[in-house]
Coordinates of C-alpha atoms in Angstrom, one line a residue:
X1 CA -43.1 -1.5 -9.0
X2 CA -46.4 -0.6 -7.4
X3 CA -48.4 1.9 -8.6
X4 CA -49.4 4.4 -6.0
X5 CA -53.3 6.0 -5.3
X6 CA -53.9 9.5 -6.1
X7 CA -52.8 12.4 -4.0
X8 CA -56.5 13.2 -3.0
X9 CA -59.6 11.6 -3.1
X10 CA -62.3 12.3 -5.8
X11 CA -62.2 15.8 -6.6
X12 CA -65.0 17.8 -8.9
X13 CA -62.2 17.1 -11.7
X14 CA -61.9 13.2 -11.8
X15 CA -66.3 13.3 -10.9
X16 CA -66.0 14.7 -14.6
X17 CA -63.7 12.2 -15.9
X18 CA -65.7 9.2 -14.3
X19 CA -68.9 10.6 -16.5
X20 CA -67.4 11.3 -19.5
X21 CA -66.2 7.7 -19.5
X22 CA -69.5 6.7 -18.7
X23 CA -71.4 8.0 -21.3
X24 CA -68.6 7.4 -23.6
X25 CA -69.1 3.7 -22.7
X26 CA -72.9 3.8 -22.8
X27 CA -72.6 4.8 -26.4
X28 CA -74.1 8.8 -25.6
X29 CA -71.7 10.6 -27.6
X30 CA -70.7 13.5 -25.8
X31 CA -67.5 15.6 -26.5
X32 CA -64.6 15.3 -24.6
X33 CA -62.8 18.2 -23.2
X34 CA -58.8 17.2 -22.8
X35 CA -58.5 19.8 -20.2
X36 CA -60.9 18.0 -17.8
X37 CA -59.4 14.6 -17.7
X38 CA -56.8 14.2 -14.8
X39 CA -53.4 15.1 -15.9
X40 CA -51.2 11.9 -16.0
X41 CA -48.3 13.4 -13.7
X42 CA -51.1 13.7 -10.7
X43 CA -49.8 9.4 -10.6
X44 CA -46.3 9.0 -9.4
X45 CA -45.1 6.0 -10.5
X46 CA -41.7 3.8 -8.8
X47 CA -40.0 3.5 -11.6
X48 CA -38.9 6.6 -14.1
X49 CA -37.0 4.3 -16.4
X50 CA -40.3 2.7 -18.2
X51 CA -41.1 4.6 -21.7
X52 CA -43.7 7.8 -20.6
X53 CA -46.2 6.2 -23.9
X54 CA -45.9 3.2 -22.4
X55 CA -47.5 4.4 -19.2
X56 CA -50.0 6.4 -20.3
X57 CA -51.1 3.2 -23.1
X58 CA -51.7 1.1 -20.2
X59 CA -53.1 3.4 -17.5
X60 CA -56.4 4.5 -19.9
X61 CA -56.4 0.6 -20.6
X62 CA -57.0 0.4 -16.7
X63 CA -59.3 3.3 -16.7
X64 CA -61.4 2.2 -19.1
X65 CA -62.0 -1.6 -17.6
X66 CA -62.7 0.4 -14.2
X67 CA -66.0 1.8 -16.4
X68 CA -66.8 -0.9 -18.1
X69 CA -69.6 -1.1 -15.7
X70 CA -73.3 -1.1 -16.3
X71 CA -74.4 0.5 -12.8
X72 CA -72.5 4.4 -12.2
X73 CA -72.4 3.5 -8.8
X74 CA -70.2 0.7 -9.8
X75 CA -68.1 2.2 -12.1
X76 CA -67.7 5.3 -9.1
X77 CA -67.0 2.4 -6.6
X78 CA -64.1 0.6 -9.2
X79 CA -63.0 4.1 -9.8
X80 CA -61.3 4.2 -6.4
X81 CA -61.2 0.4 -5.6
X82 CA -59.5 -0.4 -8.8
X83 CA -55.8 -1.8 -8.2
X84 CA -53.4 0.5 -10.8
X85 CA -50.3 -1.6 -9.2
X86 CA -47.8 -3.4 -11.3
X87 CA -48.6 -1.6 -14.3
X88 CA -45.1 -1.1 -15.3
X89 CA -44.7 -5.1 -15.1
X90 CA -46.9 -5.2 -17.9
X91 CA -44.6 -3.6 -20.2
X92 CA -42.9 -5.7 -22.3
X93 CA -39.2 -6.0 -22.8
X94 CA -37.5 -4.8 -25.6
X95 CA -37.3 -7.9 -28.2
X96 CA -33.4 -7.1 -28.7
X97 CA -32.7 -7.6 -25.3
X98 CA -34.6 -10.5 -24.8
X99 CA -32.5 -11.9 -28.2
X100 CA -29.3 -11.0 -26.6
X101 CA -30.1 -12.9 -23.6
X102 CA -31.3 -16.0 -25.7
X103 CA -27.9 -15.5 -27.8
X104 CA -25.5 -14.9 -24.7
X105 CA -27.4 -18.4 -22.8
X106 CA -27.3 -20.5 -25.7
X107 CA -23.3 -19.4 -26.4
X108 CA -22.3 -20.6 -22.9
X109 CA -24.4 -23.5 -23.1
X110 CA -22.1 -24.8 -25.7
X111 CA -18.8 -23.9 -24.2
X112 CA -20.1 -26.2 -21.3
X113 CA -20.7 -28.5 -24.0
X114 CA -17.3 -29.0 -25.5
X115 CA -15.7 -28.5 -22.4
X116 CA -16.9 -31.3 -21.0
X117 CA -16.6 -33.0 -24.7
X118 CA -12.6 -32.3 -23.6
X119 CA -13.0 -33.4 -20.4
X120 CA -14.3 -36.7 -21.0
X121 CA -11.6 -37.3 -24.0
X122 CA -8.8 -35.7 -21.8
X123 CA -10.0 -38.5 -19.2
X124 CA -10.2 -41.4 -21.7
X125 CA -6.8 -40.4 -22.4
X126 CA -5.0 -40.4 -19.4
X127 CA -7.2 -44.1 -18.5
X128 CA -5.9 -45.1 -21.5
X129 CA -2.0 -44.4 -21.0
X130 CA -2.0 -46.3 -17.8
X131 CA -3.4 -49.3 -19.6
X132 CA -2.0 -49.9 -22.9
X133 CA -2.7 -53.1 -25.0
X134 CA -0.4 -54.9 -26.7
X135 CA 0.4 -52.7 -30.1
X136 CA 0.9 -49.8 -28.1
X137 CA 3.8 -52.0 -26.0
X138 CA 5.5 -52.8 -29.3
X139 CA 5.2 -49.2 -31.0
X140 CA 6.6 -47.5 -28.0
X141 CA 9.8 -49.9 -28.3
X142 CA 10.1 -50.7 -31.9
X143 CA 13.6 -48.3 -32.1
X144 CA 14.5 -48.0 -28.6
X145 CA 18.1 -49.5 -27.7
X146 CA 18.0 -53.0 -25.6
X147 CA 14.7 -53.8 -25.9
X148 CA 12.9 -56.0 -28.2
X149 CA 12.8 -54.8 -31.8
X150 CA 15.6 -52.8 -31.5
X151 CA 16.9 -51.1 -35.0
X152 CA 13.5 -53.0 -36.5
X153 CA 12.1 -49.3 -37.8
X154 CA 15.5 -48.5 -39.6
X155 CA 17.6 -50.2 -42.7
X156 CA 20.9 -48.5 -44.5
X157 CA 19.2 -47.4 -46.9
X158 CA 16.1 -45.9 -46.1
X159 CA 18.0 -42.2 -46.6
X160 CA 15.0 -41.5 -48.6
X161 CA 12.1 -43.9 -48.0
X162 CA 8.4 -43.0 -48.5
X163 CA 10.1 -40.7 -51.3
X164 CA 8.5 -41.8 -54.5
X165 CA 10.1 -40.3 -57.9
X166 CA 8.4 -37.8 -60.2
X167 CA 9.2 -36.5 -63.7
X168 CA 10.2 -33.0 -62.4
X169 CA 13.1 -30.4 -62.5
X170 CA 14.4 -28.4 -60.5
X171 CA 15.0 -25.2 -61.9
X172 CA 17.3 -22.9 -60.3
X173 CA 17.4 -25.6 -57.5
X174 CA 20.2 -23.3 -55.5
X175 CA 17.7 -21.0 -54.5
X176 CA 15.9 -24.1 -52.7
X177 CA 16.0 -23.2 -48.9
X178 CA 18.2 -26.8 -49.0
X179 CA 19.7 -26.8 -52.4
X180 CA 19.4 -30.5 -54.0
X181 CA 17.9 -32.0 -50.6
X182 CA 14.5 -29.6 -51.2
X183 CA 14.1 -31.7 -54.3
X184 CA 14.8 -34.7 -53.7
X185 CA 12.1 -34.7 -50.9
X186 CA 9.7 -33.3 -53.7
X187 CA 10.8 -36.7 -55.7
X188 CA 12.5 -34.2 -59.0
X189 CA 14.7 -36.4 -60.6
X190 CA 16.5 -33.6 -61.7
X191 CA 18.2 -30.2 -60.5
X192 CA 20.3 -27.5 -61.7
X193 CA 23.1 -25.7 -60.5
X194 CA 24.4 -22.0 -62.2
X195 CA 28.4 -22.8 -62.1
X196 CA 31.0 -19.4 -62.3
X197 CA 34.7 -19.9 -62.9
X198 CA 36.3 -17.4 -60.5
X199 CA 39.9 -17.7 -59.0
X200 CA 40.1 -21.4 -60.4
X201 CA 36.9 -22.4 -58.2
X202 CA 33.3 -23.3 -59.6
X203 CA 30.8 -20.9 -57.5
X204 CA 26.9 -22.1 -57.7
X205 CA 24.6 -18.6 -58.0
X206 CA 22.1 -16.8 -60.4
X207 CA 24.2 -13.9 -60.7
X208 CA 27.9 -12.8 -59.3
X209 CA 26.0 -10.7 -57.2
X210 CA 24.4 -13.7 -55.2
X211 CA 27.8 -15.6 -55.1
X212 CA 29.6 -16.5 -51.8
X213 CA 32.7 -18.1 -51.3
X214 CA 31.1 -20.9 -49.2
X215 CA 28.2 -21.5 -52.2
X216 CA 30.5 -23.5 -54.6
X217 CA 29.8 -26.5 -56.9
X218 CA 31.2 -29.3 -54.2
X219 CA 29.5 -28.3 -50.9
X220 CA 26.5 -27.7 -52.2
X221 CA 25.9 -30.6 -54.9
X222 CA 29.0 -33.0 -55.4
X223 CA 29.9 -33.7 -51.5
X224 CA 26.2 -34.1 -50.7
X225 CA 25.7 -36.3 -53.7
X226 CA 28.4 -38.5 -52.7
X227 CA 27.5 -39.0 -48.9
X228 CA 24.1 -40.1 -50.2
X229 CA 24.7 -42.7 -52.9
X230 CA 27.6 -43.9 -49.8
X231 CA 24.3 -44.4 -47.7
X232 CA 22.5 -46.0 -50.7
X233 CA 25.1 -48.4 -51.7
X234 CA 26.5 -49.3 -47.8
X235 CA 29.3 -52.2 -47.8
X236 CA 28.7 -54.4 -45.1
X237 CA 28.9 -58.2 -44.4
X238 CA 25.9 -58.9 -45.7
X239 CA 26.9 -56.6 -49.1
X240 CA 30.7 -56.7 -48.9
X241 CA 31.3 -55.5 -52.1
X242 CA 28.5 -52.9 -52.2
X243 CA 26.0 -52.6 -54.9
X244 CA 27.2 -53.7 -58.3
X245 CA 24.4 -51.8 -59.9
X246 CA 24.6 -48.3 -57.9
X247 CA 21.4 -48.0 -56.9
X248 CA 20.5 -44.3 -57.1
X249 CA 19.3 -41.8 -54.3
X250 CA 15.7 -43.0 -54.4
X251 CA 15.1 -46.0 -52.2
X252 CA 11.9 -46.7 -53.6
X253 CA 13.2 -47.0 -56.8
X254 CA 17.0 -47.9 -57.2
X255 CA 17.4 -47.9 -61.2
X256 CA 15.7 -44.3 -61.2
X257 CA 19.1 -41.8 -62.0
X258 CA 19.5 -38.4 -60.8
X259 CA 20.5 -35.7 -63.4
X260 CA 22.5 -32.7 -62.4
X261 CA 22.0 -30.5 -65.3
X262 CA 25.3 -27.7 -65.3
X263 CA 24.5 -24.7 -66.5
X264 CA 27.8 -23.0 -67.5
X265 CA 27.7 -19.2 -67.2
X266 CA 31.2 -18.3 -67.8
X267 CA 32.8 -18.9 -71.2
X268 CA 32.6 -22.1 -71.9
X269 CA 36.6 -23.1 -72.7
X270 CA 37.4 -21.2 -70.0
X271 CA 35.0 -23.4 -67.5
X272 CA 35.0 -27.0 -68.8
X273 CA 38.1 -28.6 -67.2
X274 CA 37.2 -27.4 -63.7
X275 CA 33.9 -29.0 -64.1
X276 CA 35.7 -32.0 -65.4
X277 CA 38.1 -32.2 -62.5
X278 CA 35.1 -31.3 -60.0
X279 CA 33.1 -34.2 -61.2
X280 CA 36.4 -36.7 -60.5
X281 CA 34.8 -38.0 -56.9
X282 CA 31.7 -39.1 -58.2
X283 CA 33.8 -40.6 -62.0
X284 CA 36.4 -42.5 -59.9
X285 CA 33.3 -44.1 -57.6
X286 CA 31.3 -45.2 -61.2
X287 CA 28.5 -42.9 -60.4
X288 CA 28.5 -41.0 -63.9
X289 CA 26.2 -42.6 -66.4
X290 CA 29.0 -42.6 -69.5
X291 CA 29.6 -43.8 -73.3
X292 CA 31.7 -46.6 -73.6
X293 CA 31.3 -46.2 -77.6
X294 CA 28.9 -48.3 -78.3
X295 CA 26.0 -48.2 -76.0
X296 CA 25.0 -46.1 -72.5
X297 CA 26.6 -47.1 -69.6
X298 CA 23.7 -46.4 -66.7
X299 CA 24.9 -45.3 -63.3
X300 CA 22.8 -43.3 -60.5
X301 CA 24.4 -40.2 -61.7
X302 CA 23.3 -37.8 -65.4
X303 CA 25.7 -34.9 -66.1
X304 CA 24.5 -32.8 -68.5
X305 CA 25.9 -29.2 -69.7
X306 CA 24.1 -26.4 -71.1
X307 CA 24.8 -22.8 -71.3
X308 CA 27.7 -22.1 -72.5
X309 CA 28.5 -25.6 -72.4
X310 CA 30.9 -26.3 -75.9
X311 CA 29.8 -29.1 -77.9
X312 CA 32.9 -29.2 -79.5
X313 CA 34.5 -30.6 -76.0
X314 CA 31.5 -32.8 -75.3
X315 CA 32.2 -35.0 -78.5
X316 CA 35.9 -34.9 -78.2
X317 CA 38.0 -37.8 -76.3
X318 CA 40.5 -36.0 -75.5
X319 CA 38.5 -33.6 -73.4
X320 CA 35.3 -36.0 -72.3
X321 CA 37.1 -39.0 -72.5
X322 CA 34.8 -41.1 -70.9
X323 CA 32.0 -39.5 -72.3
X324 CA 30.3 -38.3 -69.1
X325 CA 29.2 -35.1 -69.4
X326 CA 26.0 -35.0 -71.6
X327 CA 24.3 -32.3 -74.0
X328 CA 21.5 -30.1 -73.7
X329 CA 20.2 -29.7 -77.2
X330 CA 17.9 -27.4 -79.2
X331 CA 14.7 -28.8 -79.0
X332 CA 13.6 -26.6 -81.5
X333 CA 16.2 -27.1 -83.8
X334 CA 14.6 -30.9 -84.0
X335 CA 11.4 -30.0 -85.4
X336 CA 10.1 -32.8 -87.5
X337 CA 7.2 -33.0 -89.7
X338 CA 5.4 -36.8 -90.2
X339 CA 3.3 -37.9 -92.9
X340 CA 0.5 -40.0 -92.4
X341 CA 0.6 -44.2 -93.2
X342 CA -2.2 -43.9 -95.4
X343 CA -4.8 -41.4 -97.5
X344 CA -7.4 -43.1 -95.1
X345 CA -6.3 -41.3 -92.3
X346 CA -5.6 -38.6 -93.9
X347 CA -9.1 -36.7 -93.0
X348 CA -8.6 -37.7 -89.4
X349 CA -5.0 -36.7 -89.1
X350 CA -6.4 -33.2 -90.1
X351 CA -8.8 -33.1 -87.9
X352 CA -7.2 -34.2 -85.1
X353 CA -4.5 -31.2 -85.5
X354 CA -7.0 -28.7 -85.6
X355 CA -8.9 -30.1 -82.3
X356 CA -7.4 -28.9 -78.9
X357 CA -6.3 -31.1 -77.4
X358 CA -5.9 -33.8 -79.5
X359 CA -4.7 -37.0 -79.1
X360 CA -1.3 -38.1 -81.1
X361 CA -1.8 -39.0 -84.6
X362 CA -0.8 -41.8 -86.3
X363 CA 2.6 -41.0 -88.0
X364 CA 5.6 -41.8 -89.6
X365 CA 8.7 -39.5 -89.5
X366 CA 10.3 -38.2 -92.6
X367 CA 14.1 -38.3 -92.0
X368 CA 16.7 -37.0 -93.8
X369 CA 14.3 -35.4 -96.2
X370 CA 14.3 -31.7 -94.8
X371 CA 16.3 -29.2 -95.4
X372 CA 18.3 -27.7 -92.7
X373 CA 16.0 -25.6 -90.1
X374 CA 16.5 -21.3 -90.6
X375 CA 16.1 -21.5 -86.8
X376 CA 19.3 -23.1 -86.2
X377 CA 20.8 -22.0 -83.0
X378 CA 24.7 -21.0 -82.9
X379 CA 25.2 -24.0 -80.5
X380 CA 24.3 -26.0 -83.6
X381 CA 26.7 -24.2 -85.8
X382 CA 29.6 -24.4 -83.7
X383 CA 28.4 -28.7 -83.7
X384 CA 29.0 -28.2 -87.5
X385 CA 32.0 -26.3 -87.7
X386 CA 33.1 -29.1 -85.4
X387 CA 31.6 -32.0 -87.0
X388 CA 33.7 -30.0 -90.4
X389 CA 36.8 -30.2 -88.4
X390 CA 36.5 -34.2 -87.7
X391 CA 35.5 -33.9 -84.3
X392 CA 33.3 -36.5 -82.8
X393 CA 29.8 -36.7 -84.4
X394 CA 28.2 -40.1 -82.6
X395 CA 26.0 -41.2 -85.6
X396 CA 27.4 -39.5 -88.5
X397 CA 29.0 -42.3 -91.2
X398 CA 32.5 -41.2 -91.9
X399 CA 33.4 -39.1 -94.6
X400 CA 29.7 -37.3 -94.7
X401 CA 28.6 -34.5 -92.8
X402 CA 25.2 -35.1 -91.7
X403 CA 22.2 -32.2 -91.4
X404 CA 22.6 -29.8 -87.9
X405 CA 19.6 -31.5 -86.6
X406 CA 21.2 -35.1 -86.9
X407 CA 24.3 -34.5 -84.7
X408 CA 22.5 -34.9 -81.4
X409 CA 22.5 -38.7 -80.4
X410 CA 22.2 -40.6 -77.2
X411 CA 26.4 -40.4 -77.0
X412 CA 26.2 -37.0 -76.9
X413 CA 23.0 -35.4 -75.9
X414 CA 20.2 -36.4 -73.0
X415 CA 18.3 -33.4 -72.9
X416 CA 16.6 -31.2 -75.4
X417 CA 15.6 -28.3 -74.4
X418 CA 14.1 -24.7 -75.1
X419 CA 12.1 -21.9 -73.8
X420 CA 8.3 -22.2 -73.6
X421 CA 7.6 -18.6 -74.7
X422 CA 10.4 -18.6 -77.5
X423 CA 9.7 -21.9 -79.5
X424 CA 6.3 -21.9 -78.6
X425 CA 4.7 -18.5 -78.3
X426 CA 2.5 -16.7 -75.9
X427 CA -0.8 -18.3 -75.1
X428 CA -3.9 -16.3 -76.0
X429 CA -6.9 -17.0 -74.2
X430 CA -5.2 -19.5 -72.7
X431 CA -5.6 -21.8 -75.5
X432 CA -2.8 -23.2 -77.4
X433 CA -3.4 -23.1 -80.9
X434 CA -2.9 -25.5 -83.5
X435 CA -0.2 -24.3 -85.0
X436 CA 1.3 -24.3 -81.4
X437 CA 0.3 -27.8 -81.1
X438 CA 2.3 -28.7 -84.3
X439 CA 5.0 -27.2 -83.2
X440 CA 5.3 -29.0 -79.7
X441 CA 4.4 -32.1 -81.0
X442 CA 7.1 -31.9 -84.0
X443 CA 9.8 -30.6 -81.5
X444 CA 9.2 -34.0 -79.2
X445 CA 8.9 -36.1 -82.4
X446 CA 12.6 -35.0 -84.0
X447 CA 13.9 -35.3 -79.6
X448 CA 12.4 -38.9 -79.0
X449 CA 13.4 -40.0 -82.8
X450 CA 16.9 -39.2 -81.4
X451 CA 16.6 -40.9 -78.2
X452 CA 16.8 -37.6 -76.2
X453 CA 14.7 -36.2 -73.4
X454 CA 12.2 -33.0 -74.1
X455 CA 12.7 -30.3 -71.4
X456 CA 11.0 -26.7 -71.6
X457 CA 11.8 -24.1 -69.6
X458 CA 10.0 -20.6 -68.5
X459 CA 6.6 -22.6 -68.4
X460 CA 3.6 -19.9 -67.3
X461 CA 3.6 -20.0 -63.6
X462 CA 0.5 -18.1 -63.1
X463 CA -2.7 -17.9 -63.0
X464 CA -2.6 -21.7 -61.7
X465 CA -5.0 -23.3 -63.5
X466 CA -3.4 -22.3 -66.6
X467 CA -0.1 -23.6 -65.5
X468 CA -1.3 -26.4 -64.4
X469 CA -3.3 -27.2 -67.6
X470 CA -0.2 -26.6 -69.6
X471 CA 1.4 -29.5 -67.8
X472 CA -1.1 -31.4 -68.5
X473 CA -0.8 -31.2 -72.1
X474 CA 2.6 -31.7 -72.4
X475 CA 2.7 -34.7 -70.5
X476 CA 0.2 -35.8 -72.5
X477 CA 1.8 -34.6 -75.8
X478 CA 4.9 -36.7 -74.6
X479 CA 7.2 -34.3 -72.8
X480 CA 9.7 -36.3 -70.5
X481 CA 10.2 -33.9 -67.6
X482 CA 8.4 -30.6 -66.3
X483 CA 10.5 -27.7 -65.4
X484 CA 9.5 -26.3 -62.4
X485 CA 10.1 -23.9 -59.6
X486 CA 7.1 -24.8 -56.8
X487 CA 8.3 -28.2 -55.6
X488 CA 5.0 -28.3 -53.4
X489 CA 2.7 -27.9 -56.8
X490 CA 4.4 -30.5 -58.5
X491 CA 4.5 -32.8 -55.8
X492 CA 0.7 -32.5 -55.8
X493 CA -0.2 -31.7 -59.4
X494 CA 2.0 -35.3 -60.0

């Protein structure tokens, strides 16, 4: 962008200029009049995009160096031989644009970076396919048919490999997106099915609103129970009589039984001999963990009824007559106090009550010493109008009628359970208190006294970390299985 001469030569007006600028540079202060400099527009300039301050800054810069001359002939002389070109290439570039550019260049010069990154490692790949080494050979045909290693990568049993067990329920598991097979991958060792007695069939929902006529107790938990311990317990020449022992659904660990826990939600009478009859495939294959009358016989398979499950036909033989449908108890009609062993620990067993958490005290359990709880539930008082009645009692001595919280044994009971939020309480400043800590650990004390599991259900779910802490305590406080409805958490948190 050049900068062109004047219109004219030196005219009486720029004379002016030239000695003002003279004197003003040969320190004589003289006044300046405005009006006799040159106006700026008599300089036409290329280009009209360049900032008008701009150009004026750097065109007195000019003008002044032109007179920075000792001899006025001189300065006259530069005056007209002084180059005002390229001016406008002086002016500096925005610093924004000069950022974008910088920003813009360095952004493509790493795209070209990692694509060639891809490049190379797309190469390497393809080099690498046509020349495999030897474990890439016997990977690629470990399973395939007629080559070497066929069937190596497979076994009858391995159904659920890699699967390991956790202490976890499935609550409500029918609302899995896979119903029993959702928590079985999560490793629960435990699931629960809502049963409904409708037009002689068992239906599987929350509600009769979510019931369907395809959604019934055998396709969605007996069949698929059965066509997996079939797969665990395969009859073949090398095992032609199958398993003796049953293993259970969980490869990795055989002896590990599954419980179905039956929640009946139709009256109770009414529903137990269909459940009875729809438990018949699993009973005639010796899946059911029963009572022979003297001890537990252990098979893959835990029934246990709750709900409106009747006690009174749990305990009798005509009904359960080989004893393989289980009880859910009232855990918190188990409560039990305990004493300590001696007055020495006496100052630490209090302390150690108060502190949160705590670990378990040293204890003894005072049995048959309490009187009957004022919390007993009305499942315990039909057990003792039945007990009253003769009915079977499991450890109750003949001719004495023992306290309600002594007729739940291992031949009649595997679970005890309750609600979080009912036997416990809510959880303020999520802490539990001590007296909420007394009352857990009492409830698992009179439960593992009796041989029986300790179940809660409605744990707090949210926020996480409070869930999640709540576990944690009672696992440590001795509970046997978590009730839970995120699979995924559990599988993680275990």
């Amino acid at each position: 962008m050049a900068f062109l001469s004047p219109r004219s030569s030196m005219d009486s007006d720029t004379i002016n200029t030239t000695s003002l600028l003279n004197n003003t540079l040969l320190d004589k202060p003289q006044s300046i009049d405005p009006a006799s400099a040159p106006p700026i527009e008599d300089f036409a300039y290329e280009d009209d995009l360049v900032d008008h301050n701009c150009r004026r800054q750097h065109t007195w810069r000019r003008l002044l160096h032109a007179f920075h001359l000792d001899d006025t002939s001189q300065r006259t002389s530069s005056w007209a031989n002084t180059d005002f070109s390229g001016l406008n290439r002086e002016a500096k570039i925005p610093r924004r644009r000069i950022g974008l550019r910088r920003c813009w260049i360095f952004g493509l010069g790493v795209l070209v970076v990692l694509g060639l990154i891809q490049l190379f490692s797309l190469f390497g790949g393809i080099v690498a396919a046509f020349f495999p080494d030897d474990v890439g050979r016997i990977l690629e045909s470990w399973a395939q048919i007629g080559r070497k290693g066929e069937s190596l990568s497979s076994w009858p049993t391995d159904f659920t490999r890699d699967i390991i067990p956790i202490r976890c329920h499935s609550h409500n598991d029918y609302w899995r997106r896979i119903p029993l097979y959702s928590a079985i991958s999560a490793g629960c060792i435990s699931v629960e099915a809502d049963v409904w007695l409708f037009d002689e069939e068992l239906y599987v929902g929350h509600s009769t609103a979510s019931l369907t006529h395809n959604r019934t107790l055998k396709a969605l938990y007996i069949d698929p129970i059965i066509d997996i311990l079939t797969k665990q317990n395969p009859i073949s020449e090398f095992n032609p009589r199958g398993n003796a022992s049953r293993s259970g659904v969980f490869d990795t660990d055989p002896e590990q039984a599954l419980t179905l826990l039956i929640d009946f939600k139709t009256a109770g009478a009414a529903t137990w001999p269909y459940v009875v009859s729809a438990l018949e495939p699993l009973r005639s294959r010796n899946y059911l963990t029963h009572h022979n009358g003297t001890h537990i016989i252990h098979g893959p398979i835990i029934v246990v009824g709750t709900g409106n499950t009747p006690f009174n036909l749990v305990t009798s033989d005509p009904s359960n007559p080989r004893h393989d449908i289980f009880f859910d108890a009232p855990l918190d009609a188990l409560w039990e106090d305990g004493e300590v062993e001696d007055e020495e620990d006496s100052a630490d067993h209090e302390q150690k009550s108060k502190d949160y958490p705590s670990g378990k005290t040293r204890s003894v359990y005072k049995t048959q010493t309490r009187k009957p709880s004022s919390r007993t539930s009305s499942s315990t008082a039909k057990a003792m109008d039945n007990l009253a009645r003769g009915s079977r009692t499991g450890s109750a001595t003949e001719g004495i009628v023992p306290l309600p919280n002594d007729i739940y044994t291992t031949a009649n009971a595997y679970y005890a359970s309750v609600s979080f939020g009912a036997a416990i309480g809510r959880m303020w400043g999520n802490r539990l208190s001590p007296r909420q800590m007394g009352l857990i650990r009492g409830q698992v004390r009179g439960a593992h006294r009796r041989g029986l599991k300790v179940r809660y259900w409605e744990l707090p779910n949210w926020p996480i970390g409070l869930r999640n802490h709540v576990w944690d305590v009672l696992m440590q406080e001795g509970v046997d299985i978590l009730n839970v409805d995120d699979l995924r958490a559990a599988k993680r948190w275990s």
